[in-house]
Amino acid sequence: MENLDIAKFGGTSVGNFDAMTSSYKVVVGNKNSRIVVISACSGVTNLLVELANGTTDEKIDEIIEKLRDIHEQIIIHLENQHELRNYIEGHLKEIKEQAKVAQKSTNDQLTDSIVSHGELMSSFLFVALFKHYGTDAQWFDVRTVMRTDSKFSCAKPVCDEIKVLAHDKLLPLINDKTIIITQGFIGSNTMGETTTLGRGGSDYTAALLGEALDVATISIWTDVAGVYTTDPRVVKAAKPIAELSYVEAAEMANFGAKVLHPSTMIPAVRKNIPIFVGSSKEPEKGGTWVRPEPQSQPHFRALALRKNQTLIVLSSPVMVGATGFLANVFSVFAKYNHSIDLVSTSEISIAITLDAGTTTSGKHEISEAMLNELRQFCHVKVETGLPLIAIIGNKMSENAGVITKAFDAINKFSVRMICYGASRHNLCFLLKDGDTTEALNALHQALLED
Ligand code: ASP
Ligand code: MG
């Protein structure tokens, strides 16, 4: 289909009957939206993660009751309530059984299986809501096409297979009468076991399906009218950005801007698919277009804040004139699957930052085994809980005087590490601690307000 759009709605956009209704209107308002990817109702994944981590009998019952209520509040507005309630009860029963298993011992595979119920339930009710408003919709189990590896809790998609499966099983269902409604975040391995793409992974699902079907646009509908210059809850003067390049958006997502999942851009970039980000409650407010080449390319576009970074400083007495030290260090990080963010070096030491973690179970600590392996050939010092502010823009390292403004604004804060020069698109400050709100406001005022 020409101009096909794939629309993704986040948890708050499907969190209750009114939110679902707004999202419904967005879908039917665009004749090109034929496939809809949704998250679990807001709050549901967190509750399921709590169960998956193992909790008491009383807590299990309390959480099941909350889950029942969230879905029941939607069901009461719909037809065929008996059938819908049975469906939800079926899931709740299974969730409870799995939560009991998790009480004894838990693992990432069980966690994925437990959290997957969230998207399965929300998508089922969303189909019923479409029917309630007289629009034909079909429920589709995304796991039949979203093939991943078996790294439960942060599974990697197998794009070639997703493409074949999507053409085989999903494409034939697309027509101009029925809306296909499916789940974000979840997938399955070749054995048919349920996996997840990591927290917030529904955007990624939409982009992966968009790539597989070579759609014209991907729309990410959330609770904010686009991507802001920085978090508006922290900086009052933050304003929406009309357009962004892929590179800028990827830098923003990577450095903690919550609007797009960091991996979302990758499939879109491979196929040059523009991504729209807007608010499902206020679609009339417009939003942000993320495109290969936007018209404006200002030096400073946005600020992103990522808290809780870990800094590892490795020093070797023999680094002077020695070769291979960095290679050894990096290979150890690779072996333990730790993705390195910032790097800075001196004659005898290297400083590296890592993010505390984005897996579904939320547990992604720096392994002691890895630190021990590093200790065999260098001195290791770990600092935790550091905030990182990334300034995102264009050609920052090319023109004289551009970054002076940033240094002036950050002047009164203690900066632990600076990264500049690897990309023309960012300048990063790792702060010691202290007031990140103040630092973010100071930078925003200096760089992004007239
Ligand atoms: N429901 C999942 C989460 O809360 C995935 C998503 O919302 O994108 O992380
Ligand atoms: Mg979400």
CSV table of C-alpha atoms in Angstrom, one decimal, residues 102-348:
chain,number,residue,atom,x,y,z
A,102,ALA,CA,8.7,-16.0,40.5
A,103,GLN,CA,8.4,-15.9,44.3
A,104,LYS,CA,10.6,-19.0,44.6
A,105,SER,CA,13.1,-18.0,41.9
A,106,THR,CA,12.9,-15.7,39.0
A,107,ASN,CA,14.8,-15.2,35.7
A,108,ASP,CA,14.7,-13.0,32.6
A,109,GLN,CA,12.7,-15.5,30.6
A,110,LEU,CA,10.0,-15.7,33.2
A,111,THR,CA,10.0,-11.9,33.5
A,112,ASP,CA,9.4,-11.5,29.8
A,113,SER,CA,6.6,-14.0,29.9
A,114,ILE,CA,4.9,-12.2,32.8
A,115,VAL,CA,5.3,-8.6,31.4
A,116,SER,CA,4.0,-9.7,27.9
A,117,HIS,CA,0.5,-10.0,29.3
A,118,GLY,CA,0.4,-6.2,29.6
A,119,GLU,CA,0.5,-5.6,25.8
A,120,LEU,CA,-1.6,-8.6,25.1
A,121,MET,CA,-4.4,-7.4,27.3
A,122,SER,CA,-4.3,-3.7,26.2
A,123,SER,CA,-4.3,-4.6,22.5
A,124,PHE,CA,-7.3,-6.9,22.9
A,125,LEU,CA,-9.4,-4.2,24.6
A,126,PHE,CA,-8.3,-1.7,21.9
A,127,VAL,CA,-9.7,-3.9,19.2
A,128,ALA,CA,-13.0,-4.0,21.1
A,129,LEU,CA,-13.0,-0.2,21.4
A,130,PHE,CA,-12.6,0.1,17.6
A,131,LYS,CA,-15.6,-2.1,17.2
A,132,HIS,CA,-17.5,-0.1,19.8
A,133,TYR,CA,-17.1,3.0,17.6
A,134,GLY,CA,-18.0,1.0,14.5
A,135,THR,CA,-14.6,0.6,12.9
A,136,ASP,CA,-13.4,-2.8,11.8
A,137,ALA,CA,-10.3,-3.9,13.6
A,138,GLN,CA,-8.3,-7.1,13.8
A,139,TRP,CA,-6.1,-8.3,16.7
A,140,PHE,CA,-2.7,-9.6,15.6
A,141,ASP,CA,-0.2,-11.4,17.8
A,142,VAL,CA,3.1,-9.6,17.0
A,143,ARG,CA,5.1,-12.6,18.2
A,144,THR,CA,4.2,-14.4,15.0
A,145,VAL,CA,6.4,-11.9,13.1
A,146,MET,CA,8.7,-10.2,15.7
A,147,ARG,CA,11.5,-12.7,15.7
A,148,THR,CA,14.3,-12.1,18.2
A,149,ASP,CA,17.3,-13.8,19.6
A,150,SER,CA,17.0,-15.4,23.1
A,151,LYS,CA,18.5,-12.7,25.1
A,152,PHE,CA,15.4,-12.4,27.3
A,153,SER,CA,14.7,-9.0,28.8
A,154,CYS,CA,16.6,-7.1,26.1
A,155,ALA,CA,16.2,-9.4,23.0
A,156,LYS,CA,17.7,-8.3,19.7
A,157,PRO,CA,15.5,-8.4,16.6
A,158,VAL,CA,16.4,-10.6,13.7
A,159,CYS,CA,15.5,-8.2,11.0
A,160,ASP,CA,15.8,-10.5,7.9
A,161,GLU,CA,13.4,-13.0,9.5
A,162,ILE,CA,11.0,-10.2,10.6
A,163,LYS,CA,10.9,-9.0,7.1
A,164,VAL,CA,10.0,-12.4,5.6
A,165,LEU,CA,7.5,-13.1,8.3
A,166,ALA,CA,5.9,-9.7,8.1
A,167,HIS,CA,5.5,-10.1,4.3
A,168,ASP,CA,4.1,-13.5,4.8
A,169,LYS,CA,1.7,-13.0,7.7
A,170,LEU,CA,1.0,-9.3,8.2
A,171,LEU,CA,1.1,-7.7,4.8
A,172,PRO,CA,-1.8,-9.9,3.4
A,173,LEU,CA,-4.0,-8.6,6.2
A,174,ILE,CA,-3.6,-4.9,5.3
A,175,ASN,CA,-6.5,-3.4,3.4
A,176,ASP,CA,-8.4,-0.1,3.6
A,177,LYS,CA,-11.3,-1.4,5.7
A,178,THR,CA,-9.7,-3.1,8.7
A,179,ILE,CA,-7.2,-1.7,11.2
A,180,ILE,CA,-4.7,-4.2,12.4
A,181,ILE,CA,-3.9,-3.8,16.1
A,182,THR,CA,-0.9,-5.4,17.6
A,183,GLN,CA,1.5,-5.3,20.5
A,184,GLY,CA,4.7,-3.3,21.0
A,185,PHE,CA,7.7,-4.5,23.1
A,186,ILE,CA,7.2,-8.3,22.9
A,187,GLY,CA,8.6,-10.8,20.4
A,188,SER,CA,9.5,-14.4,20.3
A,189,ASN,CA,12.6,-16.5,19.6
A,190,THR,CA,12.7,-19.4,17.1
A,191,MET,CA,11.4,-21.7,19.7
A,192,GLY,CA,8.3,-19.6,20.1
A,193,GLU,CA,9.3,-18.4,23.6
A,194,THR,CA,8.2,-14.9,24.5
A,195,THR,CA,10.9,-12.3,24.6
A,196,THR,CA,10.9,-8.5,25.1
A,197,LEU,CA,13.0,-5.7,23.5
A,198,GLY,CA,13.7,-3.9,26.8
A,199,ARG,CA,11.7,-1.3,28.6
A,200,GLY,CA,10.0,1.3,26.4
A,201,GLY,CA,10.5,-1.1,23.5
A,202,SER,CA,7.2,-0.4,21.7
A,203,ASP,CA,8.6,2.4,19.6
A,204,TYR,CA,11.2,0.0,18.5
A,205,THR,CA,8.6,-2.5,17.5
A,206,ALA,CA,6.8,0.1,15.4
A,207,ALA,CA,10.1,1.0,13.6
A,208,LEU,CA,11.0,-2.6,13.0
A,209,LEU,CA,7.6,-3.4,11.5
A,210,GLY,CA,7.9,-0.1,9.5
A,211,GLU,CA,11.2,-1.2,8.1
A,212,ALA,CA,10.0,-4.7,7.3
A,213,LEU,CA,7.0,-3.4,5.4
A,214,ASP,CA,8.8,-0.4,4.0
A,215,VAL,CA,6.1,2.0,5.2
A,216,ALA,CA,6.0,5.7,4.2
A,217,THR,CA,5.9,7.1,7.8
A,218,ILE,CA,6.1,6.0,11.4
A,219,SER,CA,4.0,7.9,13.9
A,220,ILE,CA,4.8,7.8,17.6
A,221,TRP,CA,1.8,9.0,19.6
A,222,THR,CA,2.5,9.8,23.2
A,223,ASP,CA,1.5,12.3,25.9
A,224,VAL,CA,3.6,15.2,24.8
A,225,ALA,CA,3.2,17.2,21.6
A,226,GLY,CA,6.6,16.2,20.1
A,227,VAL,CA,10.2,16.3,21.2
A,228,TYR,CA,11.1,19.2,23.4
A,229,THR,CA,14.3,21.2,23.7
A,230,THR,CA,14.7,19.5,27.1
A,231,ASP,CA,12.5,17.9,29.7
A,232,PRO,CA,9.7,20.5,30.3
A,233,ARG,CA,9.2,19.2,33.8
A,234,VAL,CA,12.7,20.3,34.7
A,235,VAL,CA,13.0,23.4,32.5
A,236,LYS,CA,9.8,25.5,32.3
A,237,ALA,CA,11.1,27.3,29.2
A,238,ALA,CA,11.5,24.1,27.2
A,239,LYS,CA,9.7,24.2,23.9
A,240,PRO,CA,8.7,21.8,21.2
A,241,ILE,CA,11.0,21.3,18.2
A,242,ALA,CA,9.3,21.2,14.8
A,243,GLU,CA,11.9,19.1,13.0
A,244,LEU,CA,15.1,17.2,13.9
A,245,SER,CA,17.6,15.1,11.9
A,246,TYR,CA,17.9,11.4,12.6
A,247,VAL,CA,21.3,12.0,14.0
A,248,GLU,CA,20.1,14.6,16.5
A,249,ALA,CA,17.2,12.5,17.5
A,250,ALA,CA,19.4,9.5,18.0
A,251,GLU,CA,21.8,11.5,20.1
A,252,MET,CA,18.9,12.8,22.2
A,253,ALA,CA,17.3,9.4,22.7
A,254,ASN,CA,20.7,7.9,23.4
A,255,PHE,CA,21.4,10.5,26.1
A,256,GLY,CA,18.1,10.0,27.9
A,257,ALA,CA,15.4,12.1,26.2
A,258,LYS,CA,12.4,9.9,27.0
A,259,VAL,CA,10.4,10.6,23.8
A,260,LEU,CA,11.9,8.0,21.6
A,261,HIS,CA,13.4,4.7,22.5
A,262,PRO,CA,17.1,4.8,21.6
A,263,SER,CA,17.0,2.0,19.1
A,264,THR,CA,13.9,3.3,17.3
A,265,MET,CA,15.9,5.4,14.9
A,266,ILE,CA,18.0,2.5,13.6
A,267,PRO,CA,15.4,0.7,11.4
A,268,ALA,CA,13.9,4.0,10.2
A,269,VAL,CA,17.4,5.3,9.2
A,270,ARG,CA,18.1,2.1,7.2
A,271,LYS,CA,15.0,2.8,5.1
A,272,ASN,CA,14.9,6.6,5.3
A,273,ILE,CA,11.4,6.6,6.9
A,274,PRO,CA,10.4,9.9,8.5
A,275,ILE,CA,9.1,9.6,12.1
A,276,PHE,CA,6.4,11.8,13.5
A,277,VAL,CA,6.1,12.3,17.3
A,278,GLY,CA,2.9,13.9,18.6
A,279,SER,CA,0.3,13.9,21.4
A,280,SER,CA,-2.6,11.5,21.1
A,281,LYS,CA,-4.6,13.8,23.4
A,282,GLU,CA,-3.8,17.0,21.5
A,283,PRO,CA,-3.0,16.0,18.0
A,284,GLU,CA,-4.0,19.5,16.8
A,285,LYS,CA,-0.9,20.8,18.6
A,286,GLY,CA,1.3,19.2,15.9
A,287,GLY,CA,4.5,17.6,16.8
A,288,THR,CA,8.0,16.9,15.7
A,289,TRP,CA,9.1,15.4,12.4
A,290,VAL,CA,12.4,13.4,12.5
A,291,ARG,CA,13.8,13.4,9.0
A,292,PRO,CA,17.0,12.4,7.2
A,293,GLU,CA,17.7,16.1,6.4
A,294,PRO,CA,15.7,18.8,8.1
A,295,GLN,CA,15.9,22.4,6.7
A,296,SER,CA,17.2,24.0,9.9
A,297,GLN,CA,20.5,22.9,11.4
A,298,PRO,CA,21.2,25.1,14.4
A,299,HIS,CA,24.3,24.8,16.5
A,300,PHE,CA,22.2,24.0,19.6
A,301,ARG,CA,19.0,22.0,19.3
A,302,ALA,CA,18.4,20.3,22.6
A,303,LEU,CA,19.7,19.2,26.0
A,304,ALA,CA,19.3,15.7,27.4
A,305,LEU,CA,19.9,14.5,30.9
A,306,ARG,CA,20.8,11.0,31.9
A,307,LYS,CA,21.1,10.4,35.6
A,308,ASN,CA,22.9,7.6,37.5
A,309,GLN,CA,25.9,7.1,35.2
A,310,THR,CA,28.8,5.0,36.3
A,311,LEU,CA,32.3,6.3,35.7
A,312,ILE,CA,35.1,3.7,35.6
A,313,VAL,CA,38.7,5.1,35.6
A,314,LEU,CA,41.3,2.6,34.6
A,315,SER,CA,45.0,3.4,35.0
A,316,SER,CA,48.0,1.4,34.0
A,317,PRO,CA,51.5,2.3,35.2
A,318,VAL,CA,52.8,0.9,31.9
A,319,MET,CA,50.6,2.9,29.6
A,320,VAL,CA,53.3,5.4,28.6
A,321,GLY,CA,54.4,4.4,25.2
A,322,ALA,CA,52.7,1.0,25.5
A,323,THR,CA,50.4,-0.4,22.9
A,324,GLY,CA,47.3,-2.5,23.2
A,325,PHE,CA,46.1,-1.2,26.6
A,326,LEU,CA,42.9,0.3,25.2
A,327,ALA,CA,42.2,-2.8,23.1
A,328,ASN,CA,42.5,-5.0,26.2
A,329,VAL,CA,40.2,-2.7,28.1
A,330,PHE,CA,37.6,-2.6,25.4
A,331,SER,CA,37.6,-6.3,24.8
A,332,VAL,CA,36.8,-6.9,28.5
A,333,PHE,CA,33.8,-4.6,28.3
A,334,ALA,CA,32.7,-6.3,25.1
A,335,LYS,CA,33.0,-9.7,26.7
A,336,TYR,CA,30.7,-8.7,29.5
A,337,ASN,CA,28.3,-7.0,27.1
A,338,HIS,CA,28.7,-3.5,28.6
A,339,SER,CA,28.1,-0.7,26.2
A,340,ILE,CA,30.5,2.2,26.7
A,341,ASP,CA,29.1,5.7,26.4
A,342,LEU,CA,31.8,8.3,27.0
A,343,VAL,CA,35.5,7.8,26.8
A,344,SER,CA,38.3,10.2,27.8
A,345,THR,CA,42.0,9.3,28.0
A,346,SER,CA,45.2,10.7,29.5
A,347,GLU,CA,48.8,9.4,29.3
A,348,ILE,CA,48.3,6.6,31.8
